[in-house]
Coordinates of C-alpha atoms and ligand atoms in Angstrom, one line a residue:
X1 CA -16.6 29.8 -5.9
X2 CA -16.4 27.4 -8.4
X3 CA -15.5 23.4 -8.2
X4 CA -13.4 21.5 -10.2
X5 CA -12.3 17.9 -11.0
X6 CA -8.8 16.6 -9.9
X7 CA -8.6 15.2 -13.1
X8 CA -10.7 17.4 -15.7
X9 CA -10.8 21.2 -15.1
X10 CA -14.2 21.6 -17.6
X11 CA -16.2 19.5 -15.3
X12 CA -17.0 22.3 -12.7
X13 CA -19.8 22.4 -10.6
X14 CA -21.1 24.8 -7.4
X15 CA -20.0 24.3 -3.8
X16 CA -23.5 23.0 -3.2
X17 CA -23.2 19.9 -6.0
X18 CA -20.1 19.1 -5.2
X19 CA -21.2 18.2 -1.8
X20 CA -24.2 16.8 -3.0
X21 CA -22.6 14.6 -5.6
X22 CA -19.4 14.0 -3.4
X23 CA -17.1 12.4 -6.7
X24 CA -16.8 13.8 -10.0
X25 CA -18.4 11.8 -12.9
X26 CA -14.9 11.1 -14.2
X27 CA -13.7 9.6 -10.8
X28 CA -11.8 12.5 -9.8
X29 CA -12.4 14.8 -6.6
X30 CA -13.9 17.8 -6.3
X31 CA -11.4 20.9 -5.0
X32 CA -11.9 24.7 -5.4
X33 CA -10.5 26.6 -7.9
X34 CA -8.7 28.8 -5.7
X35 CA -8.2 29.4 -1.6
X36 CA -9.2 31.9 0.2
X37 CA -7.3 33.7 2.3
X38 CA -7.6 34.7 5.9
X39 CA -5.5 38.1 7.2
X40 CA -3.6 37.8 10.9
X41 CA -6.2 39.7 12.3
X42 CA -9.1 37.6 11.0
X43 CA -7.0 34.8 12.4
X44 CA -6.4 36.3 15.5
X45 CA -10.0 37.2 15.8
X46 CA -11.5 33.0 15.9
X47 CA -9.7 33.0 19.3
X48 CA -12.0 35.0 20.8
X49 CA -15.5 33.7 19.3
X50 CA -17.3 30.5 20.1
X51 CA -15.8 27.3 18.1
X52 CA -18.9 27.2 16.1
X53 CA -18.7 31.1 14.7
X54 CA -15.2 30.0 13.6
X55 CA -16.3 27.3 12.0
X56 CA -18.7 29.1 10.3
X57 CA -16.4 32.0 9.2
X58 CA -14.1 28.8 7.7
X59 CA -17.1 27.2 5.7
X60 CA -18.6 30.7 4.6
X61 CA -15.5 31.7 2.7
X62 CA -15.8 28.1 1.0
X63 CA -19.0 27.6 0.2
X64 CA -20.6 30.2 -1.2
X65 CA -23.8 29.3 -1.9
X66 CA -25.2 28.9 1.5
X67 CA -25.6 32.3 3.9
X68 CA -23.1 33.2 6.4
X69 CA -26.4 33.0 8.5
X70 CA -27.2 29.5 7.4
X71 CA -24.0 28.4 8.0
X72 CA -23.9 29.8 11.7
X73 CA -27.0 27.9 11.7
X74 CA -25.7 24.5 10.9
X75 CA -22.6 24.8 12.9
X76 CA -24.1 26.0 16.0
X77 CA -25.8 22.5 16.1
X78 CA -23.6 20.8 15.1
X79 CA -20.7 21.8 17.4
X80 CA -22.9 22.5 20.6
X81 CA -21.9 21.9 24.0
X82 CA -24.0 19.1 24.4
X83 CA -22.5 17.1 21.3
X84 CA -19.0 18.1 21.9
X85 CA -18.8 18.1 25.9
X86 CA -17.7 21.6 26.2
X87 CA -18.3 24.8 24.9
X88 CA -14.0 24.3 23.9
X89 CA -14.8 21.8 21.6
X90 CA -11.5 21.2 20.1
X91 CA -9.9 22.2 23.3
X92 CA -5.3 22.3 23.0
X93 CA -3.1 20.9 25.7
X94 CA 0.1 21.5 25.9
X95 CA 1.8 18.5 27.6
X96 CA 5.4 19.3 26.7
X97 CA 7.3 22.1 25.8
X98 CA 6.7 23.1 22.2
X99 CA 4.2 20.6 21.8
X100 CA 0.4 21.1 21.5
X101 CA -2.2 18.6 21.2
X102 CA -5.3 19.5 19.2
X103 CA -7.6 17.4 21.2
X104 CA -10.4 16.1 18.0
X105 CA -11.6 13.5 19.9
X106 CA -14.6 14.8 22.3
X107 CA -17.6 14.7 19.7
X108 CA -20.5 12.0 20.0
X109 CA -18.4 9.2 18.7
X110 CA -15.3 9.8 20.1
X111 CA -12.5 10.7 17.1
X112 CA -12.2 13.6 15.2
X113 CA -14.5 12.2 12.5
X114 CA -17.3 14.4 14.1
X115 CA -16.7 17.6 13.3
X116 CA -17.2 17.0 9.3
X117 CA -20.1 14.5 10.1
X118 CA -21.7 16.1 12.7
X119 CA -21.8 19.3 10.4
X120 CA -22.3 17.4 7.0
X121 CA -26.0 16.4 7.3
X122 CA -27.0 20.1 7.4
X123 CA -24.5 20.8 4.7
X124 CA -26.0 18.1 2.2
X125 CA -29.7 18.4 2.9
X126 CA -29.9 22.0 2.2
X127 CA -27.4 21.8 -0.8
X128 CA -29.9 19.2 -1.9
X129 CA -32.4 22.2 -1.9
X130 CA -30.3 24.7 -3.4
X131 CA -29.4 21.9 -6.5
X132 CA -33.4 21.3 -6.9
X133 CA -32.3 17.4 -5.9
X134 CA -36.0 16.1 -5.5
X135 CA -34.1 12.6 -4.6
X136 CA -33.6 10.7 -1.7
X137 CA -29.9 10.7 -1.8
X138 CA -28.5 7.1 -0.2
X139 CA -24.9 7.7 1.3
X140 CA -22.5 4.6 0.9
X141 CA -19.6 4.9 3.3
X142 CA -16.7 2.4 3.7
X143 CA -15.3 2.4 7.1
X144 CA -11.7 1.6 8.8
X145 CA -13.6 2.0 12.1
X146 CA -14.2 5.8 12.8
X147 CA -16.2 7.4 9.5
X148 CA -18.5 4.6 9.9
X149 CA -19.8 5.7 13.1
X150 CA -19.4 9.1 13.0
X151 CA -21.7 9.4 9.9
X152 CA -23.9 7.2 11.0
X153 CA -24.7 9.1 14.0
X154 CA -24.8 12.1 12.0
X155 CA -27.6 10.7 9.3
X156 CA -29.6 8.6 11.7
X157 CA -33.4 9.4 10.7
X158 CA -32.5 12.5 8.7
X159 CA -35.3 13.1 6.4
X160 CA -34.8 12.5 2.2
X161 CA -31.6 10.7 3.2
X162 CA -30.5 6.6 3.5
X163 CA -26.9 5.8 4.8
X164 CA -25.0 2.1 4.3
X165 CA -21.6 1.9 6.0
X166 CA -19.5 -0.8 4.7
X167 CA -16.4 -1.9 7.2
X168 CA -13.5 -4.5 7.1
X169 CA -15.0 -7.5 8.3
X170 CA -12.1 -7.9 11.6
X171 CA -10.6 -4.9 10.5
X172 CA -11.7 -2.7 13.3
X173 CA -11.8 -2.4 17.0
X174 CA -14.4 -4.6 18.9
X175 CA -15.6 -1.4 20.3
X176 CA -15.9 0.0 17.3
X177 CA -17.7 -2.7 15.3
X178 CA -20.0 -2.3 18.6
X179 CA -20.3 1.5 18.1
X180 CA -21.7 0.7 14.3
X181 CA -23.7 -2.6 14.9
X182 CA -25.9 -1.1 17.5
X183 CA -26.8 2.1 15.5
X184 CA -30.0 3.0 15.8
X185 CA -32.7 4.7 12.9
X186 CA -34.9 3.4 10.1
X187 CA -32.6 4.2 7.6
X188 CA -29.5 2.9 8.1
X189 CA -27.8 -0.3 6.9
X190 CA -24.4 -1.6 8.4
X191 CA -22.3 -4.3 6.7
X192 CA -19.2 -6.2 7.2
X193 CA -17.3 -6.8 3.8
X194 CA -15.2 -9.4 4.0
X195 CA -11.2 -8.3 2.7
X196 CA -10.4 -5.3 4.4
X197 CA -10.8 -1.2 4.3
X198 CA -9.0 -0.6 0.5
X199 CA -11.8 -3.5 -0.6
X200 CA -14.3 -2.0 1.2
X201 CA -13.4 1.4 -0.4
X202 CA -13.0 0.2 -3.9
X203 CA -16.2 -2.0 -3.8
X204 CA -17.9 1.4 -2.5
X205 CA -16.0 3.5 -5.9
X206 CA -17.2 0.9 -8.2
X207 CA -21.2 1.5 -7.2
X208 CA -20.3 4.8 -7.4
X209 CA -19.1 5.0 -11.3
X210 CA -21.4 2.3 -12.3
X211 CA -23.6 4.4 -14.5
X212 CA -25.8 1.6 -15.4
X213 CA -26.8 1.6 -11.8
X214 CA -27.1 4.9 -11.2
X215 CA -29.7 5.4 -14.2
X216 CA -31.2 2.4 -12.3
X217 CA -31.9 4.3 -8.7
X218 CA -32.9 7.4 -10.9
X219 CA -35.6 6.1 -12.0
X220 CA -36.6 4.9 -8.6
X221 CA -35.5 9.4 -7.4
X222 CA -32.7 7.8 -5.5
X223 CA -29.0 9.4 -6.3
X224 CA -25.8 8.3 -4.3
X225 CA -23.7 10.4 -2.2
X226 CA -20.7 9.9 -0.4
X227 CA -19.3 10.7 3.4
X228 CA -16.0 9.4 2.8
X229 CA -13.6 12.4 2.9
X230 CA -13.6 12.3 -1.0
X231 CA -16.7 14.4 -0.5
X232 CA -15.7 18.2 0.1
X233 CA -18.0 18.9 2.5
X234 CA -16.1 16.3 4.6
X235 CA -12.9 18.1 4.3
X236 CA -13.8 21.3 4.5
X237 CA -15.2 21.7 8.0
X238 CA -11.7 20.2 9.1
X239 CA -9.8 23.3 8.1
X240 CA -11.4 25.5 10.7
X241 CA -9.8 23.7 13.4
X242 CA -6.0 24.4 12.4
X243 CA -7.1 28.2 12.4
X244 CA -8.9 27.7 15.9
X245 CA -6.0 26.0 17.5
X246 CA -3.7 28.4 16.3
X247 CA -5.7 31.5 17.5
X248 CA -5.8 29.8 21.2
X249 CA -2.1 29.5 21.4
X250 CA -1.6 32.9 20.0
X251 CA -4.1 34.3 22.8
X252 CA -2.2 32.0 25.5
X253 CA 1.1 33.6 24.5
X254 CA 2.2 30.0 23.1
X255 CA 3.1 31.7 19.9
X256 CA 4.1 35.1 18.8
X257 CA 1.7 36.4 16.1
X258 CA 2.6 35.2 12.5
X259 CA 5.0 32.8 13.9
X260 CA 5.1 29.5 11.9
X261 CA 4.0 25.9 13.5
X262 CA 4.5 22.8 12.0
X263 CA 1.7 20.5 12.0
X264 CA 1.9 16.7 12.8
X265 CA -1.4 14.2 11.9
X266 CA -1.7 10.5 12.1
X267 CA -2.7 10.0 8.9
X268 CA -4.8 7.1 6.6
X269 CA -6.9 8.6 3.5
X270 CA -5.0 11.8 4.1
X271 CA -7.9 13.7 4.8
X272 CA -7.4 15.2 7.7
X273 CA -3.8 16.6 6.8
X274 CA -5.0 17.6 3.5
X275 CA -7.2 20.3 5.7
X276 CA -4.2 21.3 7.5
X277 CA -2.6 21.8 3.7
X278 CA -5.6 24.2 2.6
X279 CA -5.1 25.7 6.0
X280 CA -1.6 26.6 5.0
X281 CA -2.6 27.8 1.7
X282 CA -5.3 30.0 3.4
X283 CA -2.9 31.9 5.1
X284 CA -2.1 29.9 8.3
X285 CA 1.7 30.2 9.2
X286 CA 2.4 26.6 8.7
X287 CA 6.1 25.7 7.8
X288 CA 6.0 21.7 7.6
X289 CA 3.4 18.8 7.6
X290 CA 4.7 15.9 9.2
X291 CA 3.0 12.6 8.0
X292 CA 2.7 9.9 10.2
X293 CA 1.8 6.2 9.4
X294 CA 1.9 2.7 11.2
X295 CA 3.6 -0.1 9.5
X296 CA 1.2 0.5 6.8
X297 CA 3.7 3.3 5.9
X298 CA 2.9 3.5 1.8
X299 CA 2.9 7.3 2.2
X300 CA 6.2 7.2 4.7
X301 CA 7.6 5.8 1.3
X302 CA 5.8 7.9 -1.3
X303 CA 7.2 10.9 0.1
X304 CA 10.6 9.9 0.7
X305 CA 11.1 8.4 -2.9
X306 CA 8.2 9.9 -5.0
X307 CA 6.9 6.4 -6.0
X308 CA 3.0 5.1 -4.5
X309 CA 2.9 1.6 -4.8
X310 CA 0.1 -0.1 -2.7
X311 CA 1.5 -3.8 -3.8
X312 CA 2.5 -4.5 -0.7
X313 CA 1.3 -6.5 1.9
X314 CA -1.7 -5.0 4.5
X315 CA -1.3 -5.2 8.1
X316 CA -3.7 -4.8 10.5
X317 CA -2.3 -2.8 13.6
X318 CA -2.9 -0.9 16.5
X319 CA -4.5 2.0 14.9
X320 CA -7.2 0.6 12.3
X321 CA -8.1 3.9 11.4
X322 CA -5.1 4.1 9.9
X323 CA -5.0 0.6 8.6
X324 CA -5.1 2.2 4.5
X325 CA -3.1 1.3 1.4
X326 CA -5.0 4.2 -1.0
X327 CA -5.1 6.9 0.5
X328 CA -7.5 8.6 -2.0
X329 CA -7.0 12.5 -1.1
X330 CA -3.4 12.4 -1.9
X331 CA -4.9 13.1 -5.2
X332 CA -6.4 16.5 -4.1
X333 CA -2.4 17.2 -3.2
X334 CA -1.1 15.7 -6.2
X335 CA -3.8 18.3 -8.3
X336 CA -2.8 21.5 -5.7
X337 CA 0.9 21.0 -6.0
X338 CA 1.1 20.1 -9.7
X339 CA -0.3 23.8 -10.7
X340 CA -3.4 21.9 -11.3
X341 CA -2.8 20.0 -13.5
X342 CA -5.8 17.6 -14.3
X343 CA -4.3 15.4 -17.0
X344 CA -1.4 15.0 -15.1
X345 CA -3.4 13.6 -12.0
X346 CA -5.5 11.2 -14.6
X347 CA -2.6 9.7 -16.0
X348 CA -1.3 9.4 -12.4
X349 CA -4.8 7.9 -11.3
X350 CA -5.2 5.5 -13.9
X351 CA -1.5 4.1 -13.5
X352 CA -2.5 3.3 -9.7
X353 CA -5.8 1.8 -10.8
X354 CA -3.9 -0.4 -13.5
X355 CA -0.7 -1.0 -12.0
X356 CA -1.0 -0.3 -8.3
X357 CA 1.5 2.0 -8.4
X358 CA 2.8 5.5 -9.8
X359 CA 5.6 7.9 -9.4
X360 CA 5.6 11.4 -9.2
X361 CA 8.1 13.3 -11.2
X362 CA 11.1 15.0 -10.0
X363 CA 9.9 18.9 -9.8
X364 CA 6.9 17.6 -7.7
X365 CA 8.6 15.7 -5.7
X366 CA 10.9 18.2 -4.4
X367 CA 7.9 20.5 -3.9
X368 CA 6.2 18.1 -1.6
X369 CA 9.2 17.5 0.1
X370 CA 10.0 20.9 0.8
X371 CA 6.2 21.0 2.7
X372 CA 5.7 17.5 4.0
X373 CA 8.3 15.2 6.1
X374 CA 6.8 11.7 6.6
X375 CA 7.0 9.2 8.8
X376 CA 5.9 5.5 10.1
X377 CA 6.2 3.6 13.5
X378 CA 5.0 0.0 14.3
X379 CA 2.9 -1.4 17.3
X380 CA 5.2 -1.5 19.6
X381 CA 6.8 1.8 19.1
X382 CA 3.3 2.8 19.3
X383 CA 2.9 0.6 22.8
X384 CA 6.3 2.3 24.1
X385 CA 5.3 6.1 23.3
X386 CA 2.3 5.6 25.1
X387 CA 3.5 4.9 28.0
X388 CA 6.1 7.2 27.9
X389 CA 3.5 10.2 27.3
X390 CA 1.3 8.7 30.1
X391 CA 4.7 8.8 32.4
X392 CA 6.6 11.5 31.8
X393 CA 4.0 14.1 31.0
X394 CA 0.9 12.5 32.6
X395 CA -0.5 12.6 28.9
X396 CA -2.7 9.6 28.0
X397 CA -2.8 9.6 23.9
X398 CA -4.9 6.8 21.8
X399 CA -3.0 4.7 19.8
X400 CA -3.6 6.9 16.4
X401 CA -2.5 9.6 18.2
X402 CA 0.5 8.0 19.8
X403 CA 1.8 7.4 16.1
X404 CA 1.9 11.3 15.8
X405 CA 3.6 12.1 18.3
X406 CA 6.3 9.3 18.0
X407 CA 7.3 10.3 14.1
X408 CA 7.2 14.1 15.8
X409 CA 9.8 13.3 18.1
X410 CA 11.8 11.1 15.0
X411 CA 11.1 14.6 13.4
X412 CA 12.8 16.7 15.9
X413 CA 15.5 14.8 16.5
X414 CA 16.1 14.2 13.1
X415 CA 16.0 17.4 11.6
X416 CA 16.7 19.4 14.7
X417 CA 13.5 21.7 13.7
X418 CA 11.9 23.5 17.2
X419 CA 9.3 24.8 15.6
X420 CA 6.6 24.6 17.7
X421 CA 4.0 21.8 16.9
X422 CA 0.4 20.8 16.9
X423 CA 0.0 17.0 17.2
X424 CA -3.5 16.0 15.6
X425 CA -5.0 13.9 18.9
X426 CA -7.8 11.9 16.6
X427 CA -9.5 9.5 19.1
X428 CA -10.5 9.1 22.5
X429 CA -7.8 6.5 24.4
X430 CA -11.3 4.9 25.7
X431 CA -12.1 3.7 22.3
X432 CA -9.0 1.7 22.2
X433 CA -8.7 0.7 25.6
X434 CA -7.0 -3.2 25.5
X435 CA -4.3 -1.7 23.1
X436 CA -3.9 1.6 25.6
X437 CA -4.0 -0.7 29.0
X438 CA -1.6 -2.8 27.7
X439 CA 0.8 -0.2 26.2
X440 CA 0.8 0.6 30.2
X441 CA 1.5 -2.5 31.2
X442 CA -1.7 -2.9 32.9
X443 CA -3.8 -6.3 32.7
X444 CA -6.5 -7.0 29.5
X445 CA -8.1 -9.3 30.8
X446 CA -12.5 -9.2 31.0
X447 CA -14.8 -7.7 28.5
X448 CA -14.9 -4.5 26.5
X449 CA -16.7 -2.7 29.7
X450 CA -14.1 -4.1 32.3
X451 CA -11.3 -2.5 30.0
X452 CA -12.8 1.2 29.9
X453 CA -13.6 1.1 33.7
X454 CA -10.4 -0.2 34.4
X455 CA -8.8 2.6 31.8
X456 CA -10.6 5.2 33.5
X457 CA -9.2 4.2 36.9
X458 CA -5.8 3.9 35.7
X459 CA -6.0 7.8 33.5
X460 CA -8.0 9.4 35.9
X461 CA -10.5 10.2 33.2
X462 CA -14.4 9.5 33.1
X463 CA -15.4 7.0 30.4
X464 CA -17.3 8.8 27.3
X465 CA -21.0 8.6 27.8
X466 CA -21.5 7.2 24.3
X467 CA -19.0 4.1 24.8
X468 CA -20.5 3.6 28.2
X469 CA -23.9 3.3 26.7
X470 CA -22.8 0.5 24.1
X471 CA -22.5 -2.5 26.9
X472 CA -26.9 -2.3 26.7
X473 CA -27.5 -1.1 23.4
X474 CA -29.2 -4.2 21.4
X475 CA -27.1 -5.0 18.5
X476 CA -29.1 -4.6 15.0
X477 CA -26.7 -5.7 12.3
X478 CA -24.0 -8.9 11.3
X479 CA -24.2 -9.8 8.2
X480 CA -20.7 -10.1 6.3
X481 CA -20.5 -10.0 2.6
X482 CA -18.2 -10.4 0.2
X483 CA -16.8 -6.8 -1.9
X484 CA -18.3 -8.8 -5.0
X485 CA -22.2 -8.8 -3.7
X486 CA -21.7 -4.7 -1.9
X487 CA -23.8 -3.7 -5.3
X488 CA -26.3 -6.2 -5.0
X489 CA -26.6 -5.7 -1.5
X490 CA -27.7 -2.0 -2.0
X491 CA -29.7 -2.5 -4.6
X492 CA -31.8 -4.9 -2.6
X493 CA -32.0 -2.5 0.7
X494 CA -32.9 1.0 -1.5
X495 CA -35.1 -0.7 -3.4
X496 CA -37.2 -2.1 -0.5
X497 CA -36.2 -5.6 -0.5
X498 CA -34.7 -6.0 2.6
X499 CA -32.8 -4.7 5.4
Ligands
PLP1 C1 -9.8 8.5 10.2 C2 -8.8 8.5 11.3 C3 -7.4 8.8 11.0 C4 -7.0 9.0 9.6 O1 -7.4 10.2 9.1 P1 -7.4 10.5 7.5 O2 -8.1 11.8 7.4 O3 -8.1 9.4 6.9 O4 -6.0 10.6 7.2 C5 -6.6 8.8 12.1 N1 -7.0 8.6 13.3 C6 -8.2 8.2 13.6 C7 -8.6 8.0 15.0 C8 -9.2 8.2 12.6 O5 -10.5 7.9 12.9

């Protein structure tokens, strides 16, 4: 299966380089040329098989130059029982009628950044194989708080490969800054950039198109990659969970076969929805998408008036993950539901990279509509349907996840849709326990380590062995930058200079 740029359909490359070289040399992202497609019974089928064979059988129809057996392989390891908790791995709850929550959250670091990173170290070092990539490829990430981690703990001493996370300097949760700053391995770097995530993410872009530097590490047989879900190989795994949670309802009688769902996801880059989207256009019975923001709501408003415009002010909220003004794989959408239209997504691009802004013409707009219904809530709304969960369904939700399933319930009783719904549940409530406890009314008071054994008391539930572990890991990295010196600062660590 062949790759293409969002914004150039001649510059096509194999599943294997597109994960190894994560962007397109003309700045746009990598998607496949077409979907495939998976029958009811196929679908019906990933109920029955371990997480990881369905994970497989998701990948293996994508990316076709690795063997089914390699692939089994890979995902085997990376979703074992031992990484993920339990052999369920993405287990569904149903805490209310017609309401399911995909559960993404139960991987080493604790949000449903895992199940790409966990995977994508086995995807990139054997694609770096099949490309004949002799280089040590360095993997830039910028961070609102989860990716960081997650691919961090994924790349940690893995052979032929460096990682640098960038995050928002104050722009995430103290436990996770903690998560990243104690990271262990003798190839990672961790930075704080001063500004916040969209900085972080821009400064990362602009090392990434600098060809000057580029030709610069090639010389030294160092080439960049990315982890950010601009790289396919970070999307891609996602998919497989929509089909698994949709085979365990079927098998519990939740749903009738081919009966539709609608799929709600608290969303930032739009990466995780986006997988839900090319679920859909695989053949899942999905009827709407419903979009849900905090107050930094930029795609609340794209879809309801067809204008992005990210000249607006930032806040930081409840849900940093989430805390996201570009939300860079929009543009995969923009390229699926314009017929694939490359020079359409440029001119798009390049009016959001000169003006801040673009607007979406009036067939595309009603297309999107038609598939996606979005909407925003703010901290305390957030605070409120927390508690609420927690009281009235004994359901304790994270505050990412808590912005779901309040713009689900604006969905339903706007629109009257019963469709039954899967709720996206991205992070552990443990690894946002001040915001949760007080949500519940319950006192915030002591350190990081008082809050998660006073969150576990309050819930019931035990506190994840990998936030546990943070209150005596030594931490190994604070030094802020500024987005001007990210280049510098790479240069200087992959070239031996310093750490
Ligand atoms: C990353 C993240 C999100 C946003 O996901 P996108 O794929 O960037 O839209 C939501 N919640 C949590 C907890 C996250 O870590």
């Amino acid at each position: 299966m062949k790759y293409v740029s969002t914004r150039n359909a001649h510059n096509a490359v194999s599943s294997a380089q597109a994960i190894v070289q994560g962007l397109a040399a003309d700045g746009g992202l990598f998607v496949p040329e077409s979907c495939p497609r998976f029958s009811p019974e196929e679908i019906r089928a990933f109920a029955e098989m371990p997480y990881s064979d369905c994970a497989a059988a998701v990948l293996a129809r994508f990316l076709d130059d690795y063997t089914p057996d390699e692939l089994t392989q890979y995902a085997r390891k990376a979703y074992s029982p031992l990484r993920f908790g339990s052999d369920e791995v993405a287990p569904v709850v149903s805490p209310d009628e017609g309401c399911h929550i995909l559960e993404l959250f139960h991987g080493p670091t604790c949000a449903f950044k895992d199940f790409a990173l966990q995977l994508l170290p086995y995807l990139l070092t054997a694609a770096m194989t099949k490309t004949g990539t002799d280089h040590t490829v360095a993997i830039l990430v910028a961070t609102s708080g989860d990716t960081g981690k997650a691919a961090l703990e994924g790349f940690a001493d893995v052979p032929k490969t460096k990682i640098c996370v960038f995050y928002p300097d104050g722009g995430t949760s103290n436990i996770q800054r903690l998560q990243m700053t104690t990271q262990t391995g003798s190839n990672v770097l961790v930075l704080a950039a001063k500004g916040n995530f969209d900085d972080a993410q821009n400064g990362v872009k602009r090392i990434f198109t600098d060809r000057d530097f580029a030709a610069a590490l090639a010389q030294q047989n160092i080439s960049l990659s990315s982890a950010n879900s601009i790289n396919w190989g970070r999307l891609v795994p996602q998919i497989a969970y929509y089909f698994r949670a949709y085979a365990r309802l079927l098998a519990q009688k939740q749903l009738q076969p081919g009966q539709e769902i609608n799929i709600a996801v608290p969303t930032g880059n739009f990466g995780n929805i986006l997988a839900a989207f090319f679920a859909r256009e695989c053949g899942l019975p999905v009827r709407r998408l419903i979009c849900a923001s905090n107050r930094n709501n930029v795609l609340t408003d794209f879809f309801s008036t067809g204008t992005y415009d990210r000249n607006r002010s930032f806040h930081l909220t409840a849900s940093p993950s989430m805390d996201i003004l570009i939300s860079s794989n929009l543009e995969r959408l923009l390229w699926l539901m314009s017929g694939q239209d490359g020079e359409a997504v440029s001119a798009l691009m390049h009016s959001l990279s000169e003006r801040g802004s673009y607007t979406v013409d009036g067939a595309l707009k009603a297309k999107l509509s038609e598939r996606f219904w979005a909407g925003c809530c703010d901290d305390v709304q957030t605070a409120e349907t927390i508690r609420e969960t927690f009281e009235k369904h004994g359901y304790l939700c994270d505050t990412h996840t808590a912005v779901a399933v309040r713009v689900y319930r604006d969905y339903c009783r706007q629109t009257g849709d019963r469709t039954p719904t899967v709720i996206a549940s991205t992070a552990s409530p443990f690894k946002f326990a001040g915001s949760v406890l007080s949500a519940l009314g319950r006192q915030t008071d002591g350190d990081d380590f008082a809050l998660l054994e006073r969150l576990s008391a309050v819930s019931g539930l035990p506190v994840p062995a990998g936030l546990a572990a943070l209150r005596t890991a030594p931490e190994r990295f604070g030094r802020v930058i500024a987005p001007a010196d990210m280049k510098s600062a790479v240069a200087d660590w992959l070239t031996g200079q310093q750490s």
